[in-house]
Short mmCIF file of N, CA, C and O in Angstrom, two decimals:
data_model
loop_
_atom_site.label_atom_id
_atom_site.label_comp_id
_atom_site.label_asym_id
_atom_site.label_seq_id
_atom_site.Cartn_x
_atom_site.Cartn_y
_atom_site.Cartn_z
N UNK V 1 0.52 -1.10 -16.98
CA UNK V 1 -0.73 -1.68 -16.52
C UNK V 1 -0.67 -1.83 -15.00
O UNK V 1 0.37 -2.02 -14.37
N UNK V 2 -1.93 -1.74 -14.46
CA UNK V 2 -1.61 -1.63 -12.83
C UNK V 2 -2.09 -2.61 -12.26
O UNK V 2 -3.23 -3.00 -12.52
N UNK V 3 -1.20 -3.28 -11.22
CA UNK V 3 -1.12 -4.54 -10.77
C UNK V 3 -2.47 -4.66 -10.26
O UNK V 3 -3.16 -3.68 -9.98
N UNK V 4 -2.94 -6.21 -10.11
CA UNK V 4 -4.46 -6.55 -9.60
C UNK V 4 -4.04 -6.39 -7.96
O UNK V 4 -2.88 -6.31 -7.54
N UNK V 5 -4.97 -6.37 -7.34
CA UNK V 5 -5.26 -6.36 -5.85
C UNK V 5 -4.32 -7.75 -5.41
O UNK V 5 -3.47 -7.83 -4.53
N UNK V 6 -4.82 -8.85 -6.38
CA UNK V 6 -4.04 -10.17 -5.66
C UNK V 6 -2.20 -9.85 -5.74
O UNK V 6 -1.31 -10.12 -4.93
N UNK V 7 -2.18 -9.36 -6.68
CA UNK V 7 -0.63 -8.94 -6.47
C UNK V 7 0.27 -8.24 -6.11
O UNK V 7 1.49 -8.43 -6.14
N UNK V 8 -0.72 -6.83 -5.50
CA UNK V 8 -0.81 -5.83 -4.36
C UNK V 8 -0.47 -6.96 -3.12
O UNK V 8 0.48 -6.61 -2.42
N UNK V 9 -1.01 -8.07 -2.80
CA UNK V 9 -1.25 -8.06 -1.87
C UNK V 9 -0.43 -9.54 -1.69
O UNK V 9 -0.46 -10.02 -0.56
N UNK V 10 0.22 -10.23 -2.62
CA UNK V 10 1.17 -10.98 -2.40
C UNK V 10 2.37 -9.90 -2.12
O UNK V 10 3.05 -10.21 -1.15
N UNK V 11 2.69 -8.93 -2.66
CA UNK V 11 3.72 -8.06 -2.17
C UNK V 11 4.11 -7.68 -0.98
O UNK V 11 5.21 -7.71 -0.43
N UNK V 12 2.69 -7.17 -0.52
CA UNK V 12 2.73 -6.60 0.86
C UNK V 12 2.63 -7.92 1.96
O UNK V 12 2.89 -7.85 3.16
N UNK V 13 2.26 -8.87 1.37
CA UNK V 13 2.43 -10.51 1.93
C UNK V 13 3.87 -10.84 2.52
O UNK V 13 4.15 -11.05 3.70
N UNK V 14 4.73 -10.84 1.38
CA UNK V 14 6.33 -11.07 1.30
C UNK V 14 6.70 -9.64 1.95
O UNK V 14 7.69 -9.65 2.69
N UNK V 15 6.14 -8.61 1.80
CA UNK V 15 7.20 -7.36 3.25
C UNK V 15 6.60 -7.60 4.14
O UNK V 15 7.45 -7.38 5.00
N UNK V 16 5.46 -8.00 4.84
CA UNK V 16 5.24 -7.85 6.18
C UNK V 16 4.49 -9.03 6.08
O UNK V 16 3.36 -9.11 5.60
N UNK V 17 5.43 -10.35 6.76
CA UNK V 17 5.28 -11.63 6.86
C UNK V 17 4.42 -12.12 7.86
O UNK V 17 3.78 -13.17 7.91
N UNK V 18 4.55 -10.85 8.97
CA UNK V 18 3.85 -10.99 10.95
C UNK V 18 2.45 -10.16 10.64
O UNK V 18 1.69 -9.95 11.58
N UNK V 19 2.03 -9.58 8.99
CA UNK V 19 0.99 -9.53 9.51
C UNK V 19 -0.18 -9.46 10.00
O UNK V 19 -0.38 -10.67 10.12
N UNK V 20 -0.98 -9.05 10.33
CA UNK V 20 -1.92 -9.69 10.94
C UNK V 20 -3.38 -9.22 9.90
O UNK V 20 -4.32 -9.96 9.59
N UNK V 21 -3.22 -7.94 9.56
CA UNK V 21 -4.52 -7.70 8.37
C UNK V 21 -3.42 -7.07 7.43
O UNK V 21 -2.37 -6.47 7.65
N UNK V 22 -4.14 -7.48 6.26
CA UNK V 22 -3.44 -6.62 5.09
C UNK V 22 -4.74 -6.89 4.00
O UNK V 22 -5.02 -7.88 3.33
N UNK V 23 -5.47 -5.42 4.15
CA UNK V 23 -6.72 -4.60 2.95
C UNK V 23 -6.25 -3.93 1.37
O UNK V 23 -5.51 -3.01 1.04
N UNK V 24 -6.72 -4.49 0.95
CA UNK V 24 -6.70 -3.20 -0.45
C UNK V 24 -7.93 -2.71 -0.88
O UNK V 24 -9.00 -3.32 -0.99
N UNK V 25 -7.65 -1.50 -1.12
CA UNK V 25 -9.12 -1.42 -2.18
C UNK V 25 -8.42 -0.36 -3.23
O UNK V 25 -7.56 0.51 -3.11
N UNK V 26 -9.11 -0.79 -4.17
CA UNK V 26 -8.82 -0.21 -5.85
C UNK V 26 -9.56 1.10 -6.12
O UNK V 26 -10.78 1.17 -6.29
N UNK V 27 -8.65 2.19 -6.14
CA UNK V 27 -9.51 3.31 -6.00
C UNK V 27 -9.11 4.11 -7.56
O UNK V 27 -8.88 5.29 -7.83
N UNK V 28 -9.15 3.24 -8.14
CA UNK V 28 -8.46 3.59 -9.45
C UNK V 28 -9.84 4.74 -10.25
O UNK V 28 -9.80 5.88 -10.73
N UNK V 29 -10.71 3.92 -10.10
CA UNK V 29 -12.08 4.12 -10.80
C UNK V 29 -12.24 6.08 -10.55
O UNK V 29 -12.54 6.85 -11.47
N UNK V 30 -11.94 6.54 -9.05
CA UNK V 30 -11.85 7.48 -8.86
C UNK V 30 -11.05 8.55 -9.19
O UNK V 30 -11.37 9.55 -8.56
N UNK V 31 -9.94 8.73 -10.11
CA UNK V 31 -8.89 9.09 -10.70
C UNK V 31 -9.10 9.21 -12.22
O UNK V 31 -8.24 9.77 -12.89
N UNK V 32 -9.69 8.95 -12.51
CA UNK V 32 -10.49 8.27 -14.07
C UNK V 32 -9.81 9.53 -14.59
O UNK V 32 -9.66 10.17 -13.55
N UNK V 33 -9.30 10.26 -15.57
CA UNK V 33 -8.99 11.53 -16.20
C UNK V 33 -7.36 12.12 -15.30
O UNK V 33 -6.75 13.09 -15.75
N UNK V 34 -7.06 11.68 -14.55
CA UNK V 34 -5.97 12.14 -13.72
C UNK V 34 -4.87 12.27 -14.49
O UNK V 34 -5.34 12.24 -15.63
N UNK V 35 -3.26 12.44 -14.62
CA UNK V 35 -2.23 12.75 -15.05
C UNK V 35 -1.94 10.90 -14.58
O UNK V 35 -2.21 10.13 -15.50
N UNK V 36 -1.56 10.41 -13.57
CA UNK V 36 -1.13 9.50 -13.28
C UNK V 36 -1.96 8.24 -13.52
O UNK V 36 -1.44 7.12 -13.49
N UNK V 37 -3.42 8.46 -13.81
CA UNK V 37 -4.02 7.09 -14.26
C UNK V 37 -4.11 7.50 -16.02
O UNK V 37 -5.16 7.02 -16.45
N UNK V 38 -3.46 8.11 -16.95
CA UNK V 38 -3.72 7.93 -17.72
C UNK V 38 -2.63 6.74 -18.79
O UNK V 38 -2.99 6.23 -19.85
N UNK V 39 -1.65 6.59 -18.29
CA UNK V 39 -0.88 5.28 -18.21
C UNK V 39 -1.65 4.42 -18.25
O UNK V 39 -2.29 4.02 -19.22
N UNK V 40 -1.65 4.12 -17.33
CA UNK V 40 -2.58 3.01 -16.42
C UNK V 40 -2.40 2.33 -15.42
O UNK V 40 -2.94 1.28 -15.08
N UNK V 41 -1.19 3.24 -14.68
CA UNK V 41 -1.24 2.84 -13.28
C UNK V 41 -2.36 3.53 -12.21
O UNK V 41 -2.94 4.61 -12.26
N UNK V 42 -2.42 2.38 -11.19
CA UNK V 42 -2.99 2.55 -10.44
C UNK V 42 -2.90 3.33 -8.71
O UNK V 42 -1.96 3.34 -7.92
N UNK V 43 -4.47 3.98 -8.58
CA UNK V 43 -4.50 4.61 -7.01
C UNK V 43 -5.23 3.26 -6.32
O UNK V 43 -6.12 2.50 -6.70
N UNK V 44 -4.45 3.34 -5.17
CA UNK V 44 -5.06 2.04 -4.01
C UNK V 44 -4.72 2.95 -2.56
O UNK V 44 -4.01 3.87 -2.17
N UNK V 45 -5.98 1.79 -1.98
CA UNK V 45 -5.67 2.22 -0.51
C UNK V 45 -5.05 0.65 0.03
O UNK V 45 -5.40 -0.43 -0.47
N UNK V 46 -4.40 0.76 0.78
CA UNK V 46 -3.62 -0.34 1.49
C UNK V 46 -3.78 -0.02 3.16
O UNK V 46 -3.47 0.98 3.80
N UNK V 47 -4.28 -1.07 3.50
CA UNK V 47 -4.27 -1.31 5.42
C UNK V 47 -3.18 -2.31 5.95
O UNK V 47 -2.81 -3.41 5.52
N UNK V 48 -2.98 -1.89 6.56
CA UNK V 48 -1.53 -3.04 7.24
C UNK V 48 -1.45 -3.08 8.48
O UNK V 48 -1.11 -2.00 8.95
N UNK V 49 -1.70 -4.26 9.59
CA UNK V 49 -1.20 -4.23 10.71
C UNK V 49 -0.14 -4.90 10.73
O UNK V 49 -0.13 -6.06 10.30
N UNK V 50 0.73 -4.43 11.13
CA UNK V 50 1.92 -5.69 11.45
C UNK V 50 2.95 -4.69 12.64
O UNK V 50 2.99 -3.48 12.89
N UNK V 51 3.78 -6.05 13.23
CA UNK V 51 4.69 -5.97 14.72
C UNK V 51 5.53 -5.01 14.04
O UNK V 51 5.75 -4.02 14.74
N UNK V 52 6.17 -4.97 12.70
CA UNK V 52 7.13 -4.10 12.38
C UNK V 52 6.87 -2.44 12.51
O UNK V 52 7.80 -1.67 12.77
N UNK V 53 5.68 -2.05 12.33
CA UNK V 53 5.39 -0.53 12.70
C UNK V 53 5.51 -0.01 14.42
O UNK V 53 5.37 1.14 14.84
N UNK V 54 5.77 -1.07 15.08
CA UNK V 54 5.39 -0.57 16.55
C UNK V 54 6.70 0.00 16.92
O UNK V 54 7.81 -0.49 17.15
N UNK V 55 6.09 1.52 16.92
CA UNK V 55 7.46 2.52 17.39
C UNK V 55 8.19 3.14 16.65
O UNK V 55 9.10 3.91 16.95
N UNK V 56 7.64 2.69 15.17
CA UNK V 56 8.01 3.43 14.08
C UNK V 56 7.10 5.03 13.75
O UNK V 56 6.01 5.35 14.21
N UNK V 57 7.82 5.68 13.00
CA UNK V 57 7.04 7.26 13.22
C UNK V 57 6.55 6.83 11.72
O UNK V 57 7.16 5.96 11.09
N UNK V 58 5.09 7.69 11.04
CA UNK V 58 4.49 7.41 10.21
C UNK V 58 5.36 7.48 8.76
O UNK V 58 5.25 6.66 7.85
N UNK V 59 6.25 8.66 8.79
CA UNK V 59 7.00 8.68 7.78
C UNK V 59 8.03 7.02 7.55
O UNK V 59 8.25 6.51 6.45
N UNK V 60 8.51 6.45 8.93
CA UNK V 60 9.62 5.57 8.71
C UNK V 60 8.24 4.18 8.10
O UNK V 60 8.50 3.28 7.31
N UNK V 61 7.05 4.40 8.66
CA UNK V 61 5.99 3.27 8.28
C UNK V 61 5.38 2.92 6.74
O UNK V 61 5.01 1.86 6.24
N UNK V 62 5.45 4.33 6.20
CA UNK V 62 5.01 5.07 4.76
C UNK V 62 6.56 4.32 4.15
O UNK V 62 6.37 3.22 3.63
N UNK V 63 7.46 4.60 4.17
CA UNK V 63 8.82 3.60 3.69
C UNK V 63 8.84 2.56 3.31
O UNK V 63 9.34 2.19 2.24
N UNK V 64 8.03 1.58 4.49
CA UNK V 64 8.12 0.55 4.64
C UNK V 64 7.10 0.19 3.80
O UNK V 64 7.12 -1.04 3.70
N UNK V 65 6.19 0.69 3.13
CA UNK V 65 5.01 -0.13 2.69
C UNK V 65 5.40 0.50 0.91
O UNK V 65 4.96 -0.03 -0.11
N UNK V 66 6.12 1.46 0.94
CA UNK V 66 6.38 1.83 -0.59
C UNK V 66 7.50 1.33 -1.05
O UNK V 66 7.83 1.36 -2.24
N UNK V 67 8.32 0.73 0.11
CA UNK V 67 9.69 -0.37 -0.47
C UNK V 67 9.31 -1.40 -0.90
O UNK V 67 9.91 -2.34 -1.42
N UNK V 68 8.11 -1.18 -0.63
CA UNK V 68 7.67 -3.28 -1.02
C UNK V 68 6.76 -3.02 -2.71
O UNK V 68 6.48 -3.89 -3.54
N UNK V 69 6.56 -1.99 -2.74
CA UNK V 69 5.80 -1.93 -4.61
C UNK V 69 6.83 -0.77 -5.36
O UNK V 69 6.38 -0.08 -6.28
N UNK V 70 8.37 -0.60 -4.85
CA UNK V 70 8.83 0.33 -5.57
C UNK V 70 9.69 0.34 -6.67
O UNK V 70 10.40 1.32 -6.92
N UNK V 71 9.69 -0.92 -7.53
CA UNK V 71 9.82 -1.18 -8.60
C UNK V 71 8.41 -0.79 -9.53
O UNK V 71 8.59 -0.55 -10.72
N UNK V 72 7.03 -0.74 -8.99
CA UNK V 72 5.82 -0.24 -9.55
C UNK V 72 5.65 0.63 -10.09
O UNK V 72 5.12 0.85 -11.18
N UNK V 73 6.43 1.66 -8.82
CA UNK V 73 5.90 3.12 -9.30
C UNK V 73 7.03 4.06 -10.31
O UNK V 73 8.25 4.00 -10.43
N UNK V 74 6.35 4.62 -10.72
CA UNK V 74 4.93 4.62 -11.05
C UNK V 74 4.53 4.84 -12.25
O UNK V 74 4.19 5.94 -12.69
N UNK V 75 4.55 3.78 -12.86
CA UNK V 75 4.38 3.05 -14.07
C UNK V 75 3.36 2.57 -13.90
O UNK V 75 2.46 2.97 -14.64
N UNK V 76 3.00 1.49 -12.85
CA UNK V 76 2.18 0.69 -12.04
C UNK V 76 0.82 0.86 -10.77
O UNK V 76 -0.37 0.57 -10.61
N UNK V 77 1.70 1.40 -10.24
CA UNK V 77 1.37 2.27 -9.20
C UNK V 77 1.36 3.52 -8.70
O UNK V 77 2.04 3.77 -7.70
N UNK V 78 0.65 4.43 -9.29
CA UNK V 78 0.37 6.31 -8.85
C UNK V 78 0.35 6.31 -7.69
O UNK V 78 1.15 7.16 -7.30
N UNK V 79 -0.28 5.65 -6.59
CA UNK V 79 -0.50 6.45 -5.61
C UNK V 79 -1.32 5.43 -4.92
O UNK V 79 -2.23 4.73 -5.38
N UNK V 80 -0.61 5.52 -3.26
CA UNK V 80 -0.92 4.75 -2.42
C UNK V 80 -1.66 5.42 -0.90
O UNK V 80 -0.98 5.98 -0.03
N UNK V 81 -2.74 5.27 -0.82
CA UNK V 81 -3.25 6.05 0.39
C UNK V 81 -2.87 4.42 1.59
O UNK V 81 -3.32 3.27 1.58
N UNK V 82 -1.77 5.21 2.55
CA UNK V 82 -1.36 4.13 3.15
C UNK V 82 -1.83 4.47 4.65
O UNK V 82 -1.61 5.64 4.99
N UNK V 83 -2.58 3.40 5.86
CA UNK V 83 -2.63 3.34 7.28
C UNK V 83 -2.28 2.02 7.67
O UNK V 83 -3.02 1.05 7.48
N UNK V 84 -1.44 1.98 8.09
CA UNK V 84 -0.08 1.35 8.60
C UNK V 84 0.12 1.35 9.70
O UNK V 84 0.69 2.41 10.01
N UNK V 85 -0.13 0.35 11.02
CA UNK V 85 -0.40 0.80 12.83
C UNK V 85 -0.39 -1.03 12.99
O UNK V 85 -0.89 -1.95 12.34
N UNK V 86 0.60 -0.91 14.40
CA UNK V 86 1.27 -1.76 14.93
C UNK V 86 -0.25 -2.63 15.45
O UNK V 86 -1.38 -2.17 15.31
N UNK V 87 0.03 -3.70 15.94
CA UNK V 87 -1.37 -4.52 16.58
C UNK V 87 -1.60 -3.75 17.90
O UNK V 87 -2.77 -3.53 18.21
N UNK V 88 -0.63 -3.32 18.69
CA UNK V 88 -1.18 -2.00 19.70
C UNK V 88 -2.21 -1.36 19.43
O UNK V 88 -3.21 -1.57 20.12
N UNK V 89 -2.24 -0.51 18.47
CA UNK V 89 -2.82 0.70 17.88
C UNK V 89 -4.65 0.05 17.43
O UNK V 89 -5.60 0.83 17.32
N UNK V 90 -4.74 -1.08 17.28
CA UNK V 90 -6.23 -1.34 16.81
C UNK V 90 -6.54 -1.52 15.61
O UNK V 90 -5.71 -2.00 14.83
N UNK V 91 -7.93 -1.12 15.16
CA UNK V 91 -8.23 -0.77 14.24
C UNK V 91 -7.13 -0.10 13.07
O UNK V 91 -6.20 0.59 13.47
N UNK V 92 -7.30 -0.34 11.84
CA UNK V 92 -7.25 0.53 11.13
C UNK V 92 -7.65 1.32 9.75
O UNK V 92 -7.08 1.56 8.68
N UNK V 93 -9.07 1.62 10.41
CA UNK V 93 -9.67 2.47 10.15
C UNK V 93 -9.24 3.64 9.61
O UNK V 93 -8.33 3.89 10.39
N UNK V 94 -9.25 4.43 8.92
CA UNK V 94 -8.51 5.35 8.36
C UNK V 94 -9.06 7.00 9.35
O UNK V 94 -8.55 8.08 9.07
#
């Protein structure tokens, strides 16, 4: 069964403590017939600003945000569309 948004987002709460936005949205609905939602784990998008990405390359940032739900996957969690950018960087807008 795939975790609710609130528990998406106590997760990503407890890995990135500094920060400053942390978005979900449940994009499960869109997957409807897929190989990986037929379980019933879930596709999400996740936004994250935090101090820990600054200077990190996207791959070492993508790490960091799938160490924190990787007991989930993917049982839980199929698939994470992740943008991940230091408070430098702005927006994050996809």
């Amino acid at each position: 069964m795939r975790p609710s948004l609130d528990e998406l987002r106590a997760r990503f709460a407890q890995a990135f403590p500094d920060a400053s936005e942390i978005s979900l949205q449940d994009d499960s609905a869109l997957h409807a017939g897929h190989a990986g939602s037929s379980g019933g784990a879930g596709h999400y998008t996740v936004r994250i600003v935090s101090a820990c990405f600054d200077g990190a390359s996207a791959v070492v940032r993508h790490r960091l945000v799938y160490d924190a739900v990787r007991d989930w996957m993917p049982h839980r969690v199929h698939a994470l569309v992740i943008v991940a950018r230091a408070p430098r960087e702005g927006a994050t807008s996809a």
